[in-house]
Amino acid sequence: MPLPERNFVADALRAETVGGVLLLAAAVAALIWANTLGGSYEAVRGFHLGPATLGLDLSVQHWAANGLLAVFFFVAGIELKRELVAGELRDPKAAALPVIAALCGMAVPALVYFAVNSIGGGSLQGWAVPTATDIAFALAVLAVIGTSLPAALRAFLLTLAVVDDLFAILIIAVFFTSTINFLALGLAVAGLVLFYVLLRKGVRGWYVHVPLAVVIWGLMENSGVHATIAGVAMGLMLRCTRRDGETQSPGEHIEHLVRPLSAGLAVPLFALFSAGVSISGGAVHDVFTRPETLGVVLGLVVGKTLGIFGGTWLTARFTKATLNPDLKWPDVFALASLAGIGFTVSLLIGELAFSQNPVLTDEIKASVLIGSLLAAVFAGILLKLRNTKYKKLCEEEERDEDQDGIPDVYERDNPEYHLRMAAIHEAKAAEHRRLAEVASGRHAGDDGPA
């Protein structure tokens, strides 16, 4: 495309709303495709391609989950690094609440899943599925609904989601790595060291870093460790602090370039080839009756809300950590319910947890979709109520009836403001008296002789 159109599309893809809409559209397309032309859907996502000699003869679904999602986790790694060096996570006092909220928001859903499956006799392998929050979807919902909500709410959600992503990556690395090829892993680590050295030496150029990144990814894929770990590791290595004369740090610059690729291609294609499950009345019934799937739904909808809100409240109540003064507890509750949108990472963990049972894998995916939808609807209602309240407060704070350029709320103790308002009201009263006299005269004329 010509440069202006290309820049317009790229800027649009950097917005949370557009990325969330594309993700939703891809998920809906996958559901329609899988439930209308299921044979072709399975054939396409099961199609293998790639060099077998390099251990990369993978299915389309595998390429989307391990390859394209590495781009998503690369961007997540940059966001995490930026938060650690220049954002909320830099200050331990400011970071305490969202970090603890994120940890509780992962622990409680896992406990809910464990309890449901212990009582119901289900498999405990899926305990990690409801622990993740989809940052793209959650921020998109917040951006669409929360037009008047405090900016501190978005900062809280972003910090919480970044920490959530970090621990989700650790869960994938620790619990879903079976056999390790130490030679491939060692070479991948050596590649990461070389990547770090080149960055610190100031070596620039995509023709150096992109081929090296692809090699590191391929080695990580062959090592047995989930290949997305390579993406987040490289993201964390980028410098996200600005030096003298810089308008952007290297991390910010690269994130600016790569985010459209992540939001516009990587994540939607992953959703397209992962969210396609057969949905029927019986399947929905099974989601709410089978312990594994019910544990995922309750973990996302109930566990996330209770974990994040409860962890935040207990931390603020019993430690020196304090909630941002711009936020109220109903805001935190609405935000906690919004974090129940698991989607991308939950779908990925569901595939890894039940990879040996394709039928249960599809049922787990259906439960992730239903749980995320319920969480989004519930959070949307709560956020809309809070947004309406803040909108009224904003209108009150911006009212300037005396038109002196200063909002009236800041002049309550100023005698001159009240004198100006008295003059304005007296002028309005005089005008209404004049209009009343005119109206009375007309009325008296109407009662006279014809």
Short mmCIF file of C-alpha atoms in Angstrom, two decimals:
data_model
loop_
_atom_site.label_atom_id
_atom_site.label_comp_id
_atom_site.label_asym_id
_atom_site.label_seq_id
_atom_site.Cartn_x
_atom_site.Cartn_y
_atom_site.Cartn_z
CA MET A 1 0.00 0.00 0.00
CA PRO A 2 1.07 3.63 -0.37
CA LEU A 3 2.83 5.04 2.69
CA PRO A 4 -0.11 7.11 4.09
CA GLU A 5 -2.50 4.15 3.92
CA ARG A 6 0.13 1.81 5.33
CA ASN A 7 0.75 4.14 8.29
CA PHE A 8 -3.00 4.49 8.87
CA VAL A 9 -3.49 0.71 9.03
CA ALA A 10 -0.45 0.23 11.28
CA ASP A 11 -1.62 2.94 13.71
CA ALA A 12 -5.09 1.38 13.81
CA LEU A 13 -3.60 -2.03 14.66
CA ARG A 14 -1.74 -0.47 17.60
CA ALA A 15 -5.05 0.51 19.23
CA GLU A 16 -6.41 -1.97 21.77
CA THR A 17 -9.93 -1.71 20.37
CA VAL A 18 -8.91 -2.73 16.84
CA GLY A 19 -6.74 -5.60 18.07
CA GLY A 20 -9.56 -6.85 20.28
CA VAL A 21 -12.09 -6.63 17.45
CA LEU A 22 -9.79 -8.59 15.10
CA LEU A 23 -9.26 -11.23 17.78
CA LEU A 24 -13.01 -11.53 18.33
CA ALA A 25 -13.68 -11.66 14.57
CA ALA A 26 -11.11 -14.44 14.14
CA ALA A 27 -12.66 -16.46 16.98
CA VAL A 28 -16.15 -16.05 15.51
CA ALA A 29 -14.87 -17.02 12.06
CA ALA A 30 -13.23 -20.13 13.54
CA LEU A 31 -16.46 -21.16 15.28
CA ILE A 32 -18.51 -20.66 12.11
CA TRP A 33 -15.96 -22.52 9.97
CA ALA A 34 -15.66 -25.42 12.42
CA ASN A 35 -19.43 -25.78 12.82
CA THR A 36 -20.34 -25.50 9.12
CA LEU A 37 -17.40 -26.97 7.20
CA GLY A 38 -15.70 -28.89 9.99
CA GLY A 39 -13.90 -31.29 7.65
CA SER A 40 -12.10 -28.54 5.77
CA TYR A 41 -11.29 -26.72 9.01
CA GLU A 42 -9.62 -29.81 10.48
CA ALA A 43 -7.82 -30.48 7.19
CA VAL A 44 -6.37 -26.97 7.02
CA ARG A 45 -5.22 -26.68 10.61
CA GLY A 46 -3.88 -30.24 10.56
CA PHE A 47 -1.89 -29.69 7.36
CA HIS A 48 1.85 -30.11 7.94
CA LEU A 49 4.55 -27.94 6.42
CA GLY A 50 8.13 -27.02 7.19
CA PRO A 51 11.57 -28.65 6.90
CA ALA A 52 11.45 -32.05 8.59
CA THR A 53 15.27 -32.28 8.70
CA LEU A 54 15.29 -29.29 11.05
CA GLY A 55 12.54 -30.75 13.24
CA LEU A 56 10.07 -28.16 11.99
CA ASP A 57 7.55 -30.28 10.06
CA LEU A 58 4.65 -28.83 12.02
CA SER A 59 0.91 -28.51 11.53
CA VAL A 60 -0.64 -25.16 10.69
CA GLN A 61 -2.18 -25.10 14.18
CA HIS A 62 1.23 -25.79 15.73
CA TRP A 63 2.86 -23.04 13.67
CA ALA A 64 0.16 -20.61 14.89
CA ALA A 65 0.48 -21.63 18.55
CA ASN A 66 4.27 -21.90 18.78
CA GLY A 67 5.42 -19.66 15.95
CA LEU A 68 3.03 -16.74 15.62
CA LEU A 69 2.39 -16.54 19.36
CA ALA A 70 6.13 -16.07 19.86
CA VAL A 71 5.60 -12.64 18.26
CA PHE A 72 2.80 -11.92 20.76
CA PHE A 73 5.01 -12.97 23.67
CA PHE A 74 7.89 -10.92 22.26
CA VAL A 75 5.69 -7.81 22.53
CA ALA A 76 4.57 -8.95 26.00
CA GLY A 77 8.23 -9.25 27.01
CA ILE A 78 8.91 -5.68 25.89
CA GLU A 79 5.87 -4.45 27.84
CA LEU A 80 7.07 -6.29 30.93
CA LYS A 81 10.58 -4.83 30.58
CA ARG A 82 9.17 -1.32 30.17
CA GLU A 83 7.00 -1.74 33.26
CA LEU A 84 10.00 -3.01 35.24
CA VAL A 85 12.34 -0.13 34.34
CA ALA A 86 10.01 2.81 33.70
CA GLY A 87 6.47 1.87 34.69
CA GLU A 88 4.42 0.84 37.71
CA LEU A 89 6.64 -2.13 38.53
CA ARG A 90 9.67 0.13 39.04
CA ASP A 91 8.30 1.42 42.35
CA PRO A 92 7.75 -1.48 44.80
CA LYS A 93 5.07 0.46 46.69
CA ALA A 94 3.06 1.23 43.56
CA ALA A 95 3.62 -2.26 42.17
CA ALA A 96 2.66 -4.15 45.33
CA LEU A 97 -1.10 -4.11 44.82
CA PRO A 98 -1.26 -5.11 41.13
CA VAL A 99 1.49 -7.72 41.56
CA ILE A 100 -0.23 -9.37 44.54
CA ALA A 101 -3.57 -9.03 42.76
CA ALA A 102 -2.09 -10.86 39.74
CA LEU A 103 -0.68 -13.64 41.92
CA CYS A 104 -3.96 -14.09 43.79
CA GLY A 105 -5.78 -13.86 40.47
CA MET A 106 -3.83 -16.90 39.30
CA ALA A 107 -3.84 -18.89 42.54
CA VAL A 108 -7.57 -18.70 43.32
CA PRO A 109 -8.77 -19.85 39.84
CA ALA A 110 -6.36 -22.78 40.09
CA LEU A 111 -7.79 -23.61 43.53
CA VAL A 112 -11.36 -23.34 42.19
CA TYR A 113 -10.49 -25.72 39.36
CA PHE A 114 -8.75 -28.08 41.81
CA ALA A 115 -11.75 -28.07 44.19
CA VAL A 116 -14.33 -28.67 41.43
CA ASN A 117 -12.36 -31.55 39.94
CA SER A 118 -11.46 -33.08 43.29
CA ILE A 119 -15.14 -33.19 44.22
CA GLY A 120 -16.30 -34.24 40.74
CA GLY A 121 -13.55 -36.76 40.07
CA GLY A 122 -12.15 -34.93 37.05
CA SER A 123 -8.61 -34.55 35.74
CA LEU A 124 -6.35 -32.11 37.60
CA GLN A 125 -4.16 -31.54 34.53
CA GLY A 126 -6.06 -28.39 33.53
CA TRP A 127 -5.46 -26.45 36.75
CA ALA A 128 -3.48 -23.77 34.85
CA VAL A 129 -6.08 -23.11 32.14
CA PRO A 130 -8.16 -20.51 34.06
CA THR A 131 -5.12 -18.72 35.52
CA ALA A 132 -4.36 -16.52 32.49
CA THR A 133 -5.77 -13.13 31.47
CA ASP A 134 -5.96 -12.06 27.82
CA ILE A 135 -4.46 -8.56 27.89
CA ALA A 136 -5.57 -7.71 24.34
CA PHE A 137 -9.23 -8.57 24.92
CA ALA A 138 -9.37 -7.04 28.40
CA LEU A 139 -7.83 -3.73 27.32
CA ALA A 140 -10.11 -3.65 24.26
CA VAL A 141 -13.24 -4.02 26.42
CA LEU A 142 -11.95 -1.36 28.80
CA ALA A 143 -11.15 1.01 25.92
CA VAL A 144 -14.61 0.62 24.36
CA ILE A 145 -16.65 0.94 27.57
CA GLY A 146 -14.43 2.98 29.89
CA THR A 147 -14.37 6.32 28.10
CA SER A 148 -14.72 8.26 31.36
CA LEU A 149 -13.04 5.84 33.77
CA PRO A 150 -9.89 6.96 35.63
CA ALA A 151 -6.61 6.45 33.78
CA ALA A 152 -5.33 4.69 36.91
CA LEU A 153 -7.73 1.82 36.16
CA ARG A 154 -6.04 1.08 32.83
CA ALA A 155 -2.60 1.33 34.46
CA PHE A 156 -3.69 -1.14 37.15
CA LEU A 157 -5.05 -3.57 34.55
CA LEU A 158 -1.95 -3.27 32.34
CA THR A 159 0.42 -3.93 35.26
CA LEU A 160 -1.71 -6.82 36.48
CA ALA A 161 -1.91 -8.35 32.99
CA VAL A 162 1.84 -8.01 32.39
CA VAL A 163 2.61 -9.83 35.66
CA ASP A 164 -0.06 -12.38 34.74
CA ASP A 165 1.66 -12.95 31.38
CA LEU A 166 5.02 -13.40 33.10
CA PHE A 167 3.73 -16.14 35.39
CA ALA A 168 1.76 -17.75 32.58
CA ILE A 169 5.04 -18.01 30.66
CA LEU A 170 6.73 -19.54 33.70
CA ILE A 171 3.88 -22.05 34.05
CA ILE A 172 4.27 -23.04 30.39
CA ALA A 173 8.05 -23.36 30.77
CA VAL A 174 7.99 -25.35 34.03
CA PHE A 175 4.88 -27.52 33.83
CA PHE A 176 4.47 -28.14 30.11
CA THR A 177 8.01 -29.11 29.21
CA SER A 178 8.34 -32.88 28.99
CA THR A 179 11.61 -34.15 27.51
CA ILE A 180 14.43 -31.66 27.03
CA ASN A 181 17.00 -31.75 24.26
CA PHE A 182 19.88 -30.17 26.15
CA LEU A 183 22.00 -29.64 23.02
CA ALA A 184 19.25 -27.64 21.29
CA LEU A 185 18.48 -25.79 24.52
CA GLY A 186 22.15 -24.93 25.03
CA LEU A 187 22.44 -23.61 21.47
CA ALA A 188 19.25 -21.58 21.99
CA VAL A 189 20.73 -20.05 25.15
CA ALA A 190 23.94 -19.29 23.26
CA GLY A 191 21.86 -17.59 20.57
CA LEU A 192 20.11 -15.51 23.22
CA VAL A 193 23.49 -14.47 24.66
CA LEU A 194 24.63 -13.43 21.17
CA PHE A 195 21.36 -11.53 20.69
CA TYR A 196 21.98 -9.69 23.99
CA VAL A 197 25.59 -8.86 23.12
CA LEU A 198 24.62 -7.47 19.69
CA LEU A 199 21.98 -5.27 21.32
CA ARG A 200 24.43 -3.94 23.91
CA LYS A 201 27.07 -3.28 21.23
CA GLY A 202 24.54 -1.16 19.37
CA VAL A 203 24.39 -3.41 16.31
CA ARG A 204 21.29 -2.44 14.36
CA GLY A 205 19.48 -3.81 11.33
CA TRP A 206 16.60 -6.23 10.94
CA TYR A 207 18.74 -8.34 8.60
CA VAL A 208 20.90 -9.24 11.62
CA HIS A 209 18.37 -9.61 14.42
CA VAL A 210 15.42 -11.21 12.57
CA PRO A 211 17.41 -14.19 11.15
CA LEU A 212 19.05 -14.68 14.55
CA ALA A 213 15.64 -14.57 16.25
CA VAL A 214 14.29 -17.20 13.84
CA VAL A 215 17.27 -19.48 14.56
CA ILE A 216 16.80 -19.04 18.34
CA TRP A 217 13.10 -19.84 17.96
CA GLY A 218 13.82 -22.97 15.91
CA LEU A 219 16.35 -24.22 18.47
CA MET A 220 13.92 -23.54 21.33
CA GLU A 221 11.19 -25.42 19.45
CA ASN A 222 13.49 -28.43 19.12
CA SER A 223 14.63 -28.24 22.75
CA GLY A 224 11.28 -29.33 24.19
CA VAL A 225 10.77 -25.99 25.96
CA HIS A 226 7.78 -24.14 24.56
CA ALA A 227 9.04 -21.94 21.72
CA THR A 228 7.17 -18.82 22.91
CA ILE A 229 9.71 -18.61 25.74
CA ALA A 230 12.24 -17.48 23.13
CA GLY A 231 9.98 -14.56 22.21
CA VAL A 232 9.57 -13.27 25.74
CA ALA A 233 13.28 -13.74 26.49
CA MET A 234 14.28 -11.59 23.52
CA GLY A 235 11.68 -8.97 24.45
CA LEU A 236 13.11 -8.72 27.97
CA MET A 237 16.59 -8.11 26.58
CA LEU A 238 15.69 -4.89 24.77
CA ARG A 239 16.62 -1.59 26.40
CA CYS A 240 13.47 0.32 27.37
CA THR A 241 15.05 3.40 28.96
CA ARG A 242 15.76 6.53 26.95
CA ARG A 243 19.19 8.09 26.72
CA ASP A 244 20.02 11.71 26.00
CA GLY A 245 18.80 12.76 22.58
CA GLU A 246 16.47 9.77 22.16
CA THR A 247 12.76 10.29 21.57
CA GLN A 248 12.20 6.52 21.84
CA SER A 249 14.16 3.73 23.46
CA PRO A 250 15.06 0.75 21.24
CA GLY A 251 12.41 -1.32 23.01
CA GLU A 252 9.71 1.28 22.40
CA HIS A 253 10.76 1.64 18.76
CA ILE A 254 10.72 -2.10 18.06
CA GLU A 255 7.44 -2.58 19.91
CA HIS A 256 5.97 0.22 17.78
CA LEU A 257 7.05 -1.67 14.65
CA VAL A 258 6.08 -5.19 15.75
CA ARG A 259 2.77 -4.56 17.55
CA PRO A 260 0.75 -4.26 14.29
CA LEU A 261 2.15 -7.66 13.22
CA SER A 262 1.16 -9.15 16.58
CA ALA A 263 -2.32 -7.60 16.76
CA GLY A 264 -3.16 -7.83 13.07
CA LEU A 265 -1.71 -11.21 12.14
CA ALA A 266 -0.19 -13.37 14.88
CA VAL A 267 -2.95 -13.34 17.51
CA PRO A 268 -5.94 -13.44 15.08
CA LEU A 269 -4.42 -16.37 13.17
CA PHE A 270 -3.78 -18.22 16.43
CA ALA A 271 -7.44 -17.65 17.38
CA LEU A 272 -8.57 -18.76 13.92
CA PHE A 273 -6.82 -22.12 14.19
CA SER A 274 -7.38 -22.70 17.92
CA ALA A 275 -10.88 -21.43 18.73
CA GLY A 276 -12.69 -23.63 16.21
CA VAL A 277 -14.63 -26.10 18.34
CA SER A 278 -17.95 -27.77 17.69
CA ILE A 279 -20.64 -25.93 19.65
CA SER A 280 -24.04 -27.60 20.10
CA GLY A 281 -26.65 -27.80 22.79
CA GLY A 282 -25.07 -31.00 24.06
CA ALA A 283 -21.59 -29.47 24.03
CA VAL A 284 -22.75 -26.44 26.04
CA HIS A 285 -24.51 -28.79 28.46
CA ASP A 286 -21.27 -30.77 28.87
CA VAL A 287 -19.34 -27.59 29.64
CA PHE A 288 -21.50 -27.00 32.71
CA THR A 289 -21.67 -30.64 33.83
CA ARG A 290 -18.20 -32.07 33.21
CA PRO A 291 -15.83 -31.22 36.12
CA GLU A 292 -12.86 -30.22 33.94
CA THR A 293 -14.84 -27.74 31.84
CA LEU A 294 -16.96 -26.48 34.75
CA GLY A 295 -13.74 -25.89 36.70
CA VAL A 296 -12.42 -23.71 33.86
CA VAL A 297 -15.62 -21.65 33.61
CA LEU A 298 -15.89 -21.12 37.38
CA GLY A 299 -12.17 -20.44 37.60
CA LEU A 300 -12.38 -17.65 35.00
CA VAL A 301 -15.66 -16.09 36.12
CA VAL A 302 -15.57 -16.60 39.90
CA GLY A 303 -11.95 -17.43 40.73
CA LYS A 304 -10.43 -14.47 38.88
CA THR A 305 -12.88 -11.99 40.41
CA LEU A 306 -12.50 -13.24 43.96
CA GLY A 307 -8.73 -13.70 43.67
CA ILE A 308 -7.91 -10.26 42.30
CA PHE A 309 -10.41 -8.30 44.36
CA GLY A 310 -9.75 -10.28 47.55
CA GLY A 311 -5.99 -10.11 47.14
CA THR A 312 -6.08 -6.36 46.54
CA TRP A 313 -8.40 -5.67 49.48
CA LEU A 314 -6.45 -7.84 51.94
CA THR A 315 -3.15 -6.29 50.87
CA ALA A 316 -4.49 -2.76 51.28
CA ARG A 317 -6.11 -3.70 54.59
CA PHE A 318 -3.19 -5.43 56.29
CA THR A 319 -0.08 -3.86 54.72
CA LYS A 320 1.20 -0.36 54.01
CA ALA A 321 0.30 -0.68 50.34
CA THR A 322 -2.50 1.71 49.36
CA LEU A 323 -4.95 1.83 46.49
CA ASN A 324 -4.51 4.64 43.98
CA PRO A 325 -6.61 7.56 45.30
CA ASP A 326 -8.29 7.88 41.87
CA LEU A 327 -9.76 4.38 42.23
CA LYS A 328 -12.65 3.10 44.33
CA TRP A 329 -13.32 -0.46 45.42
CA PRO A 330 -16.23 -0.94 42.97
CA ASP A 331 -13.74 -0.05 40.20
CA VAL A 332 -11.38 -2.78 41.39
CA PHE A 333 -14.24 -5.31 41.53
CA ALA A 334 -15.25 -4.49 37.94
CA LEU A 335 -11.62 -4.77 36.86
CA ALA A 336 -11.24 -8.10 38.65
CA SER A 337 -14.20 -9.53 36.75
CA LEU A 338 -12.74 -8.20 33.48
CA ALA A 339 -9.55 -10.19 34.12
CA GLY A 340 -11.64 -13.36 33.76
CA ILE A 341 -11.25 -13.04 29.97
CA GLY A 342 -8.68 -15.79 29.49
CA PHE A 343 -8.93 -16.53 25.77
CA THR A 344 -5.51 -16.50 24.00
CA VAL A 345 -3.19 -17.84 26.71
CA SER A 346 -5.92 -20.02 28.25
CA LEU A 347 -6.54 -21.65 24.84
CA LEU A 348 -2.80 -22.26 24.51
CA ILE A 349 -2.50 -23.81 27.99
CA GLY A 350 -5.62 -25.90 27.33
CA GLU A 351 -3.98 -27.36 24.22
CA LEU A 352 -0.81 -28.15 26.16
CA ALA A 353 -2.57 -29.61 29.19
CA PHE A 354 -4.76 -32.08 27.28
CA SER A 355 -2.69 -32.63 24.15
CA GLN A 356 -3.17 -36.41 24.46
CA ASN A 357 -6.98 -36.14 24.50
CA PRO A 358 -8.29 -34.22 21.44
CA VAL A 359 -11.95 -34.56 22.48
CA LEU A 360 -11.32 -33.10 25.94
CA THR A 361 -9.10 -30.43 24.38
CA ASP A 362 -12.02 -29.17 22.28
CA GLU A 363 -14.32 -29.23 25.32
CA ILE A 364 -11.76 -27.24 27.33
CA LYS A 365 -11.55 -24.71 24.49
CA ALA A 366 -15.34 -24.39 24.51
CA SER A 367 -15.26 -23.78 28.26
CA VAL A 368 -12.58 -21.09 27.80
CA LEU A 369 -14.73 -19.34 25.19
CA ILE A 370 -17.88 -19.53 27.31
CA GLY A 371 -16.09 -18.49 30.51
CA SER A 372 -14.40 -15.57 28.76
CA LEU A 373 -17.71 -14.48 27.23
CA LEU A 374 -19.49 -14.59 30.61
CA ALA A 375 -16.65 -12.64 32.24
CA ALA A 376 -16.71 -10.03 29.45
CA VAL A 377 -20.49 -9.54 29.71
CA PHE A 378 -20.47 -9.32 33.52
CA ALA A 379 -17.48 -6.95 33.54
CA GLY A 380 -19.03 -4.89 30.74
CA ILE A 381 -22.16 -4.28 32.81
CA LEU A 382 -20.17 -3.29 35.91
CA LEU A 383 -17.79 -1.05 33.95
CA LYS A 384 -20.70 0.63 32.16
CA LEU A 385 -22.29 1.49 35.52
CA ARG A 386 -19.00 2.89 36.82
CA ASN A 387 -18.42 4.77 33.57
CA THR A 388 -21.84 6.44 33.85
CA LYS A 389 -21.02 7.53 37.38
CA TYR A 390 -17.64 8.97 36.39
CA LYS A 391 -19.17 10.65 33.35
CA LYS A 392 -21.56 12.56 35.59
CA LEU A 393 -18.67 13.52 37.88
CA CYS A 394 -16.66 14.73 34.88
CA GLU A 395 -19.56 16.85 33.66
CA GLU A 396 -19.93 18.34 37.13
CA GLU A 397 -16.21 19.12 37.36
CA GLU A 398 -16.15 20.74 33.92
CA ARG A 399 -19.23 22.94 34.41
CA ASP A 400 -18.37 26.65 34.12
CA GLU A 401 -21.64 28.58 34.39
CA ASP A 402 -20.00 31.95 35.02
CA GLN A 403 -17.76 31.35 31.97
CA ASP A 404 -14.58 32.67 33.54
CA GLY A 405 -12.48 29.74 32.31
CA ILE A 406 -12.33 28.09 35.75
CA PRO A 407 -14.67 25.16 36.53
CA ASP A 408 -17.27 26.11 39.14
CA VAL A 409 -16.30 23.25 41.45
CA TYR A 410 -12.98 24.98 42.19
CA GLU A 411 -14.63 28.33 43.06
CA ARG A 412 -17.06 27.30 45.78
CA ASP A 413 -15.14 29.30 48.40
CA ASN A 414 -14.62 32.36 46.20
CA PRO A 415 -17.01 35.27 47.07
CA GLU A 416 -16.53 36.82 43.63
CA TYR A 417 -17.80 33.62 41.99
CA HIS A 418 -21.02 33.77 44.01
CA LEU A 419 -21.48 37.46 43.16
CA ARG A 420 -21.05 36.68 39.46
CA MET A 421 -23.53 33.82 39.71
CA ALA A 422 -25.99 36.08 41.59
CA ALA A 423 -25.75 38.66 38.78
CA ILE A 424 -26.30 35.94 36.17
CA HIS A 425 -29.36 34.61 37.99
CA GLU A 426 -30.74 38.12 38.53
CA ALA A 427 -30.39 38.82 34.82
CA LYS A 428 -32.17 35.56 34.02
CA ALA A 429 -34.90 36.38 36.56
CA ALA A 430 -35.40 39.86 35.02
CA GLU A 431 -35.68 38.32 31.55
CA HIS A 432 -38.28 35.82 32.77
CA ARG A 433 -40.28 38.62 34.44
CA ARG A 434 -40.26 40.57 31.16
CA LEU A 435 -41.41 37.50 29.26
CA ALA A 436 -44.13 36.91 31.84
CA GLU A 437 -45.41 40.51 31.40
CA VAL A 438 -45.43 40.12 27.61
CA ALA A 439 -47.31 36.85 27.91
CA SER A 440 -49.83 38.46 30.33
CA GLY A 441 -50.43 41.33 27.89
CA ARG A 442 -51.12 38.96 25.05
CA HIS A 443 -53.47 36.97 27.23
CA ALA A 444 -55.39 40.10 28.25
CA GLY A 445 -55.68 41.14 24.56
CA ASP A 446 -57.16 37.78 23.67
CA ASP A 447 -59.94 38.28 26.30
CA GLY A 448 -61.05 41.68 24.82
CA PRO A 449 -63.91 42.30 22.32
CA ALA A 450 -63.57 41.01 18.81
#
